[in-house]
Short mmCIF file of N, CA and C in Angstrom, two decimals:
data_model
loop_
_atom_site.label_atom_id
_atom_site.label_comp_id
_atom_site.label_asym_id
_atom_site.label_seq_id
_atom_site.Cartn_x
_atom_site.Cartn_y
_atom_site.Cartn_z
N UNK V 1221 0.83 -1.19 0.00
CA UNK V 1221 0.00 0.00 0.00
C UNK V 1221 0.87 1.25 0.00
N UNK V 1222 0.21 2.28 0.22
CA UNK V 1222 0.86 3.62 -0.32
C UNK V 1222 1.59 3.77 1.07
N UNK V 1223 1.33 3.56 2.03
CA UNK V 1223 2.32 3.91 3.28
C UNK V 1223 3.49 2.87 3.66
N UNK V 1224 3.54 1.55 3.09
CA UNK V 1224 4.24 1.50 2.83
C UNK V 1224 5.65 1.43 1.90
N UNK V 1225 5.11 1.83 0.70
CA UNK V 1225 5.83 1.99 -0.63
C UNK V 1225 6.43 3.79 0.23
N UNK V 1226 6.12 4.47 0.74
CA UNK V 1226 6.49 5.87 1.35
C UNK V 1226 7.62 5.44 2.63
N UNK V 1227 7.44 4.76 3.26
CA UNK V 1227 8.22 3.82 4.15
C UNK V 1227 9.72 3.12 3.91
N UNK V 1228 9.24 2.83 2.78
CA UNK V 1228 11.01 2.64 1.88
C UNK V 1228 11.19 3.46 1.41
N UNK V 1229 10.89 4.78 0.76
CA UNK V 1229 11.51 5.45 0.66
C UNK V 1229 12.24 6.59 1.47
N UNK V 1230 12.16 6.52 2.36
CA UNK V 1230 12.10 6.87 4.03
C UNK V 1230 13.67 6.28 4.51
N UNK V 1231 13.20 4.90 4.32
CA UNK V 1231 14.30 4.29 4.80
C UNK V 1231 15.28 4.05 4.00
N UNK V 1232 15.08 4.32 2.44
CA UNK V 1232 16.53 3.90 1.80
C UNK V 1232 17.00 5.79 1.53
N UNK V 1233 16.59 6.36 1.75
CA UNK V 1233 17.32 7.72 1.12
C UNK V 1233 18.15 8.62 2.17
N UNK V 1234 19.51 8.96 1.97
CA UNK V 1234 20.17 9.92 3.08
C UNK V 1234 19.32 10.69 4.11
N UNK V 1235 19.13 10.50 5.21
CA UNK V 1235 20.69 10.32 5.60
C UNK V 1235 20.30 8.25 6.42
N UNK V 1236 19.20 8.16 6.51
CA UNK V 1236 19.29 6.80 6.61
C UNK V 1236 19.92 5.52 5.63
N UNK V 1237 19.57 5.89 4.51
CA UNK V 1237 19.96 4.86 3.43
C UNK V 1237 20.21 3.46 4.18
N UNK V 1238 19.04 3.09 4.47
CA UNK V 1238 18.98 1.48 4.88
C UNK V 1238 19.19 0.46 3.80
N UNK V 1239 19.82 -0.74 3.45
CA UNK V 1239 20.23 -1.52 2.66
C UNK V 1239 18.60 -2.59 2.51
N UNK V 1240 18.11 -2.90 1.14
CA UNK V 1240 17.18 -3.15 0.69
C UNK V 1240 17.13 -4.65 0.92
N UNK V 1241 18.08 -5.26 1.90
CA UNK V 1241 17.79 -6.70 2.43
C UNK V 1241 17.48 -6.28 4.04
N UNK V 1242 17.85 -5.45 4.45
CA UNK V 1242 17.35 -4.94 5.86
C UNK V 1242 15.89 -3.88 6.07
N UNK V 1243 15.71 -4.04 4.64
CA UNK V 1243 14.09 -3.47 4.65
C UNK V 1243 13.05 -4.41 4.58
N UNK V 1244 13.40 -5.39 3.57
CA UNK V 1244 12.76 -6.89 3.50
C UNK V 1244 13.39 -7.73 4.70
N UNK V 1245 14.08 -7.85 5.42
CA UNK V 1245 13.87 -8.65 6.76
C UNK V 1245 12.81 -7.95 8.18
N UNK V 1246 12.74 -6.62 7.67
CA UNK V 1246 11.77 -5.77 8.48
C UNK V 1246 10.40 -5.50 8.53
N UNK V 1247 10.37 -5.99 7.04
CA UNK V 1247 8.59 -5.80 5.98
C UNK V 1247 8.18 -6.50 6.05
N UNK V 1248 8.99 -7.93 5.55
CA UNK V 1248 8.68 -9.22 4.65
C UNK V 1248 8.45 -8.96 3.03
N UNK V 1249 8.78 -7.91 2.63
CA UNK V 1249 8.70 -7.27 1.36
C UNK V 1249 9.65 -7.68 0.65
N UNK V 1250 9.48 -8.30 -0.56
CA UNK V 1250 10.79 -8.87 -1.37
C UNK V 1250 11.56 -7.82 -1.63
N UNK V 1251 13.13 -7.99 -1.56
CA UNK V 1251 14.09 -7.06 -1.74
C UNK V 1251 13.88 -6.19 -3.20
N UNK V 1252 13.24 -7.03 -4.34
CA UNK V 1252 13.56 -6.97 -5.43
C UNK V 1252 12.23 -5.75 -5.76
N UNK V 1253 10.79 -6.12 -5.08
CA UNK V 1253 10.11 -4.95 -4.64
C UNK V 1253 10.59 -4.11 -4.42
N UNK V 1254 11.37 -4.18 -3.40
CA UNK V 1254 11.52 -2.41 -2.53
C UNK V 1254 12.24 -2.03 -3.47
N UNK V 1255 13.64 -2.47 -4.21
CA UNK V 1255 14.35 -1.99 -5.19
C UNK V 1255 13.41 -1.25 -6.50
N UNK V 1256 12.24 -1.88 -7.02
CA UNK V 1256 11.77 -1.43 -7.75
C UNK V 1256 10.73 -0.26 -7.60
N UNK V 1257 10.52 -0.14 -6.14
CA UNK V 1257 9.27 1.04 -5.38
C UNK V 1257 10.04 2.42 -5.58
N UNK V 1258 11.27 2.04 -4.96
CA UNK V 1258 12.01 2.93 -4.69
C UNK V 1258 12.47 3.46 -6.30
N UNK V 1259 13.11 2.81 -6.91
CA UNK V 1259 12.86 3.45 -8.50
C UNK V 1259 12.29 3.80 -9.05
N UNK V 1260 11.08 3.60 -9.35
CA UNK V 1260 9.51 4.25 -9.77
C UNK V 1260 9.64 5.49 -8.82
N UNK V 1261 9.75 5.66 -7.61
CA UNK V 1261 9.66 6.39 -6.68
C UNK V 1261 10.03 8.07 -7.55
N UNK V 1262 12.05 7.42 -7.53
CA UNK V 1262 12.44 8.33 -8.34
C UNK V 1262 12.41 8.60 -10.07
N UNK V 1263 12.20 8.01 -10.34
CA UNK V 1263 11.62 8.00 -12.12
C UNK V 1263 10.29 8.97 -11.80
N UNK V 1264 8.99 9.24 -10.88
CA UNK V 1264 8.20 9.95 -10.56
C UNK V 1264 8.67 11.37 -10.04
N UNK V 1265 9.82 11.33 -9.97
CA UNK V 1265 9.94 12.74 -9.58
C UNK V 1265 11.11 12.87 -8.23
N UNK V 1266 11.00 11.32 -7.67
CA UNK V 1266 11.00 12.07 -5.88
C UNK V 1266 12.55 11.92 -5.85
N UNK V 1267 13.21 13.21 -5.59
CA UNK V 1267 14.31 13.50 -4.82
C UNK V 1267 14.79 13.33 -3.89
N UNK V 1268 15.86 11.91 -3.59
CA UNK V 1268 15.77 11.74 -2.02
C UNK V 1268 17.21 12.50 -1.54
N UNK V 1269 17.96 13.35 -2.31
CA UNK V 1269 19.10 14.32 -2.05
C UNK V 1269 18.27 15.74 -1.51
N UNK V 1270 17.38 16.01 -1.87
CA UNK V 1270 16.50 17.73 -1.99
C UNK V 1270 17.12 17.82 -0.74
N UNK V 1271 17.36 19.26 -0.79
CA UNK V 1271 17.64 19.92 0.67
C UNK V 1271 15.89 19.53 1.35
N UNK V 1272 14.97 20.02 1.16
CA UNK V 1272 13.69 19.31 1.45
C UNK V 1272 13.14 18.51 1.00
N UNK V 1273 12.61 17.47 2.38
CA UNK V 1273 13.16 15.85 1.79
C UNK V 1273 11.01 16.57 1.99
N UNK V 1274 10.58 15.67 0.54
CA UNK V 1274 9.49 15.55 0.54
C UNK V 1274 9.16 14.05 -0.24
N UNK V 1275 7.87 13.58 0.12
CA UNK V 1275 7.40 12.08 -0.65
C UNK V 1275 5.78 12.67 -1.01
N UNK V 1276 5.50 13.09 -2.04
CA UNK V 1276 4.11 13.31 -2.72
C UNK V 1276 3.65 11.86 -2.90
N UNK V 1277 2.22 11.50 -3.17
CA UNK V 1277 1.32 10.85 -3.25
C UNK V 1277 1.60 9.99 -4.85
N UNK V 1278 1.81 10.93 -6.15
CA UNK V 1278 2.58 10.53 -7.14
C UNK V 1278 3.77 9.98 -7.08
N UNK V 1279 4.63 9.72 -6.45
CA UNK V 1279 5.83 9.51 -6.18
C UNK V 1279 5.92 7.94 -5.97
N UNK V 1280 4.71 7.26 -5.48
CA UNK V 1280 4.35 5.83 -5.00
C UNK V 1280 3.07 5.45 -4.91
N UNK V 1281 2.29 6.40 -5.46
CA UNK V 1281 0.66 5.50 -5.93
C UNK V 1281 1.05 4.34 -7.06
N UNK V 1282 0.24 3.22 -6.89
CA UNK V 1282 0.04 2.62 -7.97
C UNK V 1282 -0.15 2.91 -9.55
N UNK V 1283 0.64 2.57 -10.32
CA UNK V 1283 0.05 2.75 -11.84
C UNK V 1283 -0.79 2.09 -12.13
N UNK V 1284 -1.85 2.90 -12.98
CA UNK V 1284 -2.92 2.76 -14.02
C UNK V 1284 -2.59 1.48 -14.51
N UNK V 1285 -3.56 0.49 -14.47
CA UNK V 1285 -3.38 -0.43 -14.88
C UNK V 1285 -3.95 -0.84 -16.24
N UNK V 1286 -3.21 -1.66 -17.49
CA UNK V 1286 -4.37 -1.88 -18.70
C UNK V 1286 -5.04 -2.80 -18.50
N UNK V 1287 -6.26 -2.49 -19.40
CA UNK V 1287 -6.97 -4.08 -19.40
C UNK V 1287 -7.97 -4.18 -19.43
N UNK V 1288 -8.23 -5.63 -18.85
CA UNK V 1288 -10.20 -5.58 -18.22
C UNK V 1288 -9.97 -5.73 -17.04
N UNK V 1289 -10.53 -4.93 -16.17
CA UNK V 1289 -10.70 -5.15 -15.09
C UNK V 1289 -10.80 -6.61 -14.17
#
């Protein structure tokens, strides 16, 4: 969910930068997840250097999915 996809990014960006097997021994979240939350994260925009550390709602909502429902 969205609080925790905001949660890794929390925890992997300066000045914490937690290592993405010590986020999945903490979650139960596959490493390979958080690696990819956290990329989307920043591909969306989110700056985890900014002098102001911010996490918008875009940054880790789910994508639009195709299809049939």
């Amino acid at each position: 969910d969205i609080a925790e996809r905001t949660l890794i990014c929390v925890w992997k960006s300066p000045p914490i930068s937690m290592p993405s097997t010590t986020i999945s021994e903490k979650t139960g979240i596959p490493r390979s997840t958080i690696d990819s939350v956290y990329a989307k994260a920043c591909n969306r925009g989110f700056e985890p250097n900014a002098h102001i550390f911010s996490i918008k709602d875009e940054h880790v909502k789910n994508s639009k999915r195709t299809g049939r429902p």
